[in-house]
Short mmCIF file of C-alpha atoms and ligand atoms in Angstrom, two decimals:
data_model
loop_
_atom_site.label_atom_id
_atom_site.label_comp_id
_atom_site.label_asym_id
_atom_site.label_seq_id
_atom_site.Cartn_x
_atom_site.Cartn_y
_atom_site.Cartn_z
CA MET R 1 -11.84 -12.24 10.26
CA THR R 2 -11.89 -9.54 6.80
CA MET R 3 -9.65 -7.06 6.59
CA GLN R 4 -12.07 -4.18 5.18
CA ARG R 5 -12.05 -3.27 8.30
CA TRP R 6 -8.40 -3.72 10.01
CA THR R 7 -8.35 -3.22 13.69
CA TRP R 8 -7.20 -6.13 15.51
CA ARG R 9 -6.53 -10.09 13.87
CA SER R 10 -8.11 -11.89 16.95
CA ALA R 11 -11.57 -10.84 18.08
CA ALA R 12 -11.43 -12.79 20.88
CA GLY R 13 -8.68 -10.90 22.19
CA LEU R 14 -9.45 -7.75 21.96
CA LEU R 15 -13.28 -8.74 23.91
CA ALA R 16 -11.36 -9.74 26.50
CA ALA R 17 -9.19 -6.75 26.75
CA LEU R 18 -12.05 -4.23 27.13
CA THR R 19 -13.97 -7.14 29.52
CA LEU R 20 -10.90 -6.55 31.24
CA GLY R 21 -9.96 -2.56 30.40
CA LEU R 22 -6.41 -3.29 29.54
CA ALA R 23 -4.53 -2.94 26.23
CA PRO R 24 -5.75 -4.74 23.98
CA TRP R 25 -2.46 -5.88 23.51
CA ALA R 26 -2.51 -6.88 27.02
CA ALA R 27 -4.73 -9.99 26.70
CA ALA R 28 -2.79 -11.79 23.75
CA ARG R 29 -0.38 -14.38 23.58
CA ALA R 30 1.43 -13.94 20.65
CA GLU R 31 4.67 -13.53 21.05
CA LEU R 32 5.54 -10.04 18.55
CA ARG R 33 3.03 -6.85 18.76
CA VAL R 34 3.01 -5.05 15.30
CA VAL R 35 1.53 -1.79 13.71
CA ALA R 36 1.63 -1.81 10.11
CA CYS R 37 1.62 1.74 8.57
CA GLU R 38 -0.42 0.42 5.89
CA PRO R 39 -3.13 -2.84 4.88
CA GLU R 40 -0.87 -3.90 2.31
CA TRP R 41 1.77 -4.64 5.12
CA ALA R 42 -0.36 -5.71 8.20
CA ALA R 43 -1.25 -8.64 5.61
CA LEU R 44 2.26 -9.22 4.43
CA THR R 45 3.13 -9.94 8.41
CA THR R 46 0.44 -11.78 8.56
CA GLU R 47 1.58 -14.40 5.80
CA LEU R 48 5.50 -14.53 7.51
CA ALA R 49 4.47 -14.59 11.26
CA GLY R 50 1.07 -16.05 11.08
CA ALA R 51 -0.03 -16.67 15.32
CA LEU R 52 3.26 -15.11 16.29
CA ALA R 53 2.42 -11.73 15.83
CA GLN R 54 -0.95 -9.44 16.77
CA VAL R 55 -0.80 -7.12 13.32
CA TYR R 56 -3.15 -3.62 14.02
CA SER R 57 -3.02 -1.49 10.84
CA ALA R 58 -2.73 2.17 11.11
CA THR R 59 -5.15 2.46 8.26
CA THR R 60 -7.86 1.09 5.89
CA ALA R 61 -7.41 0.86 2.51
CA GLN R 62 -10.31 4.01 2.30
CA GLN R 63 -7.83 6.08 3.90
CA ASP R 64 -5.03 8.23 2.46
CA PRO R 65 -1.85 6.90 3.71
CA HIS R 66 -0.23 10.46 2.78
CA GLN R 67 -2.69 12.34 5.95
CA VAL R 68 -3.09 10.04 9.09
CA GLN R 69 -4.91 11.31 11.86
CA ALA R 70 -3.04 10.13 14.74
CA ARG R 71 -5.90 8.65 17.46
CA PRO R 72 -4.99 7.46 20.25
CA SER R 73 -5.83 4.33 20.12
CA LEU R 74 -3.48 4.54 16.77
CA ILE R 75 -1.10 6.14 19.57
CA ALA R 76 -1.25 3.41 22.76
CA ALA R 77 -0.96 1.11 20.08
CA VAL R 78 2.64 1.86 19.13
CA ARG R 79 3.11 2.73 22.23
CA ARG R 80 3.98 -1.03 23.28
CA ALA R 81 4.34 -2.43 19.89
CA ASP R 82 7.76 -4.27 19.23
CA LEU R 83 7.80 -3.33 14.82
CA LEU R 84 6.26 -1.13 12.96
CA VAL R 85 5.93 -2.08 9.69
CA CYS R 86 5.78 1.05 7.27
CA THR R 87 6.02 2.37 3.44
CA GLY R 88 9.14 4.66 3.98
CA ALA R 89 10.16 6.94 1.17
CA GLU R 90 8.54 10.28 2.83
CA LEU R 91 5.45 8.69 2.21
CA GLU R 92 4.23 8.96 6.22
CA ALA R 93 6.02 11.70 6.63
CA GLY R 94 3.17 13.42 7.82
CA TRP R 95 2.18 11.70 10.40
CA LEU R 96 4.46 9.29 11.29
CA PRO R 97 7.15 11.21 13.13
CA LEU R 98 4.89 13.09 15.59
CA LEU R 99 3.19 9.35 16.38
CA GLN R 100 6.97 7.95 17.17
CA ARG R 101 7.05 10.97 19.69
CA GLN R 102 3.80 10.97 21.14
CA ALA R 103 3.98 7.14 21.77
CA GLY R 104 7.55 7.27 23.38
CA ASN R 105 8.54 4.30 22.50
CA PRO R 106 12.11 3.69 22.02
CA ALA R 107 12.19 0.08 20.48
CA ILE R 108 10.27 2.01 17.43
CA GLN R 109 12.56 5.05 16.84
CA PRO R 110 14.50 6.02 13.57
CA GLY R 111 17.34 3.59 13.26
CA ARG R 112 16.23 1.24 15.33
CA PRO R 113 15.48 -2.21 14.59
CA GLY R 114 11.65 -1.74 15.63
CA LEU R 115 11.00 -0.26 13.05
CA PHE R 116 11.34 -1.38 9.12
CA GLU R 117 10.80 0.74 5.91
CA ALA R 118 9.56 -1.19 3.22
CA ALA R 119 10.26 0.95 0.68
CA ALA R 120 14.45 0.86 1.81
CA GLN R 121 14.46 -3.27 0.52
CA VAL R 122 13.95 -2.18 -2.86
CA GLU R 123 14.90 0.05 -6.56
CA LEU R 124 12.81 3.14 -5.86
CA LEU R 125 10.69 4.68 -9.60
CA GLY R 126 10.83 8.93 -10.21
CA VAL R 127 13.67 10.12 -7.12
CA PRO R 128 14.02 13.49 -8.81
CA ALA R 129 16.48 14.49 -9.85
CA ARG R 130 16.18 18.16 -8.54
CA LEU R 131 14.15 18.10 -5.16
CA ASP R 132 12.05 21.38 -4.65
CA ARG R 133 9.57 21.16 -2.12
CA ALA R 134 8.36 24.51 -3.68
CA ASP R 135 6.65 22.07 -6.06
CA GLY R 136 4.40 20.95 -3.54
CA ASP R 137 5.94 17.36 -4.48
CA VAL R 138 5.20 15.13 -1.48
CA HIS R 139 7.07 11.80 -3.41
CA ALA R 140 10.53 13.82 -2.50
CA ALA R 141 12.49 10.80 -1.84
CA GLY R 142 11.17 8.82 -5.14
CA ASN R 143 7.79 7.18 -5.21
CA PRO R 144 6.40 5.55 -2.47
CA HIS R 145 3.60 3.40 -4.03
CA ILE R 146 5.60 0.29 -3.76
CA GLN R 147 2.35 -2.22 -3.42
CA THR R 148 1.20 -2.19 -7.05
CA ASP R 149 4.40 -4.40 -8.01
CA PRO R 150 4.19 -7.90 -6.47
CA ARG R 151 8.27 -8.15 -7.80
CA ARG R 152 8.69 -5.78 -5.08
CA ILE R 153 6.64 -7.35 -2.42
CA ALA R 154 8.76 -10.39 -2.89
CA ARG R 155 11.95 -8.45 -1.86
CA VAL R 156 10.25 -6.38 1.16
CA ALA R 157 8.70 -10.31 2.43
CA ALA R 158 12.52 -11.86 1.65
CA ALA R 159 14.00 -8.57 4.46
CA LEU R 160 10.63 -8.49 6.53
CA ALA R 161 11.11 -12.28 7.56
CA ARG R 162 14.42 -11.40 8.49
CA ARG R 163 13.49 -9.00 10.87
CA LEU R 164 10.87 -10.49 12.00
CA ALA R 165 13.01 -13.59 13.22
CA GLU R 166 15.33 -11.25 14.92
CA LEU R 167 13.58 -9.50 16.58
CA ASP R 168 11.73 -13.21 18.02
CA PRO R 169 14.67 -15.16 17.64
CA PRO R 170 13.55 -18.10 19.35
CA HIS R 171 10.31 -18.23 16.30
CA ALA R 172 13.67 -17.69 13.61
CA ALA R 173 13.05 -21.04 12.19
CA ASP R 174 9.12 -20.19 11.92
CA TYR R 175 9.44 -17.13 10.06
CA GLU R 176 12.03 -18.90 7.75
CA ARG R 177 9.76 -21.73 6.62
CA ARG R 178 6.54 -18.90 6.43
CA HIS R 179 8.38 -17.22 4.58
CA ALA R 180 9.68 -20.57 1.78
CA ASP R 181 6.57 -21.21 1.41
CA PHE R 182 4.76 -17.77 1.10
CA ALA R 183 7.84 -17.11 -1.50
CA GLN R 184 7.07 -20.19 -3.50
CA ARG R 185 3.42 -19.82 -3.53
CA TRP R 186 3.58 -15.81 -4.86
CA GLN R 187 6.17 -16.75 -7.88
CA ALA R 188 3.85 -19.06 -9.16
CA ALA R 189 1.11 -15.84 -8.38
CA ILE R 190 2.91 -13.71 -10.41
CA THR R 191 3.47 -16.09 -13.23
CA ARG R 192 -0.42 -16.18 -13.64
CA TRP R 193 -1.06 -12.70 -13.42
CA GLU R 194 1.86 -12.06 -15.61
CA ARG R 195 0.18 -14.29 -18.29
CA SER R 196 -2.85 -13.37 -17.85
CA ALA R 197 -1.66 -9.13 -18.47
CA ALA R 198 -0.75 -10.03 -21.90
CA PRO R 199 -3.47 -7.91 -23.45
CA LEU R 200 -2.79 -5.00 -20.94
CA LYS R 201 1.63 -4.43 -22.63
CA GLY R 202 1.05 -0.62 -23.41
CA LEU R 203 -1.97 0.30 -22.40
CA PRO R 204 -2.04 4.21 -22.31
CA ILE R 205 -3.48 5.52 -19.19
CA VAL R 206 -4.83 8.48 -17.39
CA VAL R 207 -4.12 8.20 -13.52
CA GLN R 208 -5.83 10.34 -10.54
CA HIS R 209 -2.07 10.26 -8.35
CA GLN R 210 1.23 9.32 -9.11
CA GLY R 211 0.25 6.70 -7.37
CA PHE R 212 0.44 4.14 -10.01
CA PRO R 213 4.49 3.52 -11.28
CA TYR R 214 5.30 0.63 -9.96
CA LEU R 215 2.04 -1.16 -11.64
CA GLU R 216 2.58 0.78 -14.73
CA GLN R 217 6.47 -0.73 -14.50
CA TRP R 218 5.29 -4.21 -14.55
CA LEU R 219 2.78 -4.27 -16.88
CA GLY R 220 3.80 -1.99 -19.12
CA LEU R 221 1.59 0.43 -19.53
CA ARG R 222 2.13 3.98 -20.24
CA GLN R 223 0.63 6.75 -18.40
CA VAL R 224 0.32 9.68 -20.64
CA ALA R 225 -1.35 11.83 -18.06
CA ALA R 226 -2.43 12.69 -14.41
CA LEU R 227 -4.32 14.49 -13.65
CA GLU R 228 -2.88 15.48 -9.66
CA PRO R 229 0.02 17.66 -11.65
CA LYS R 230 1.16 17.54 -7.59
CA PRO R 231 -0.26 14.55 -5.49
CA GLY R 232 -2.84 15.60 -2.94
CA LEU R 233 -3.12 17.97 -3.88
CA GLU R 234 -6.95 18.60 -6.03
CA PRO R 235 -5.91 20.04 -9.94
CA SER R 236 -6.88 23.38 -11.57
CA SER R 237 -9.32 24.20 -14.15
CA ALA R 238 -6.57 25.18 -16.34
CA HIS R 239 -4.29 21.64 -15.59
CA LEU R 240 -7.77 19.54 -16.62
CA GLN R 241 -7.72 21.21 -19.82
CA ALA R 242 -3.95 20.97 -20.65
CA VAL R 243 -4.99 16.82 -19.84
CA LEU R 244 -7.74 16.85 -21.51
CA ALA R 245 -5.17 18.58 -24.81
CA THR R 246 -2.72 15.90 -23.96
CA LEU R 247 -5.17 13.59 -24.81
CA GLN R 248 -6.26 14.85 -27.96
CA ARG R 249 -2.77 13.96 -29.20
CA GLU R 250 -2.53 11.12 -27.11
CA PRO R 251 -5.80 9.33 -26.57
CA ALA R 252 -5.75 6.63 -23.20
CA ARG R 253 -8.30 3.91 -22.76
CA LEU R 254 -8.90 4.27 -19.38
CA ILE R 255 -8.87 6.49 -16.62
CA LEU R 256 -7.22 4.46 -13.44
CA ARG R 257 -7.60 5.69 -9.46
CA ALA R 258 -7.38 4.38 -6.28
CA ALA R 259 -9.98 2.92 -4.00
CA TYR R 260 -8.85 6.05 -1.96
CA ASN R 261 -9.08 9.03 -4.18
CA ASP R 262 -11.72 11.61 -4.23
CA GLY R 263 -13.37 10.34 -7.60
CA ARG R 264 -14.04 14.31 -8.71
CA GLY R 265 -11.39 13.93 -11.00
CA SER R 266 -11.98 11.43 -12.49
CA MET R 267 -15.23 11.95 -13.10
CA TRP R 268 -14.63 15.40 -14.39
CA LEU R 269 -12.50 13.72 -17.18
CA ALA R 270 -14.78 10.56 -17.76
CA GLU R 271 -17.76 13.06 -18.45
CA ARG R 272 -15.22 14.96 -21.12
CA THR R 273 -13.62 11.99 -22.67
CA ARG R 274 -16.04 9.06 -22.35
CA LEU R 275 -13.24 7.36 -21.53
CA PRO R 276 -14.40 4.05 -18.35
CA VAL R 277 -12.96 5.08 -15.50
CA VAL R 278 -11.35 1.73 -13.30
CA ALA R 279 -10.85 2.27 -9.09
CA LEU R 280 -8.48 -0.23 -8.43
CA PRO R 281 -8.65 -1.31 -4.39
CA TYR R 282 -4.60 -0.21 -4.16
CA THR R 283 -4.53 -2.43 -1.16
CA VAL R 284 -5.90 -4.93 1.04
CA GLY R 285 -9.56 -4.20 1.62
CA GLY R 286 -9.37 -1.71 -1.32
CA SER R 287 -12.39 -4.11 -2.44
CA GLU R 288 -14.66 -7.40 -1.41
CA ALA R 289 -12.21 -8.98 -3.66
CA ALA R 290 -8.78 -8.08 -2.00
CA ARG R 291 -9.14 -9.81 1.19
CA ASP R 292 -5.07 -10.50 1.44
CA LEU R 293 -2.78 -9.80 -0.92
CA PHE R 294 -3.51 -12.77 -3.22
CA GLY R 295 -7.07 -10.78 -3.78
CA LEU R 296 -5.86 -7.68 -4.13
CA PHE R 297 -3.96 -8.62 -7.71
CA ASP R 298 -6.48 -11.02 -8.87
CA ASP R 299 -8.82 -8.50 -8.64
CA THR R 300 -6.64 -5.53 -10.02
CA LEU R 301 -5.72 -8.09 -13.12
CA ALA R 302 -9.93 -8.71 -13.06
CA ARG R 303 -10.32 -4.99 -13.38
CA LEU R 304 -8.16 -4.04 -15.65
CA LEU R 305 -8.54 -6.75 -18.16
CA LYS R 306 -12.64 -6.12 -17.78
CA ALA R 307 -11.71 -2.52 -18.62
CA VAL R 308 -10.06 -3.58 -22.09
CA GLN R 309 -12.35 -5.89 -23.18
CA PRO R 310 -13.21 -5.33 -26.70
ZN1 LIG O 401 1.22 9.42 -3.53
#
């Protein structure tokens, strides 16, 4: 089953559930019921739990994870979940608290082991020195888009494996073994990605949303300007003119956007600067090739390298 349109990992289980008129969980024989807020954490949970968990992703790669509708099927899934795996750092502040209240499931409330926050496991970038929400900044807790750095995903994986074992003690050894296997394959992949990414070091870029600081830090990309001065808000024409002026002084090589971003801002800039727009999958399911976490970074690197080919 592809991750493009993530629903239930087990189509057979879903079919059985529909036939019986039961909630999908009821038909599942898996031990843990996991709802992931974003596709990357659904994919990571599947790497670590395999058949030991039924994993449901609240969002797809085509959705803006800052803004999600708490549709009835999502509320139903959270109501029965043993574990919520979310980014945290306020990425889901606009929809998760409401979802937690509506679901009325004590296991996944703040402070309980049934709520796992990936961003709490790693060092965050972009933590504002001065907190002023009047700026319209939705990244007041630091930048939450950590999934663009595979080294941070490795740290999240170790913590998530421990949490799975804590919630499902009879299978603790399985999670440990699966994590060790994943960690080894992941580290080998990071080494391979870093070797291939050498031509990207120092590359000046423009970003659509402040969504790539971790990718920039990992690969040594240099962000010259951002099209969305305030995350999630349409850039004003005054801001777009300022970005153009910046690029005249300090030229960039490409414009970066996520699969879910509205492409109009980057198209506007591309027409005026003749810079290529590179749409990155950004998460699992964000492109045909980004079918799992390994594919996500294979494709991210391939797209960046293709754009800078001489
Ligand atoms: Zn954001």
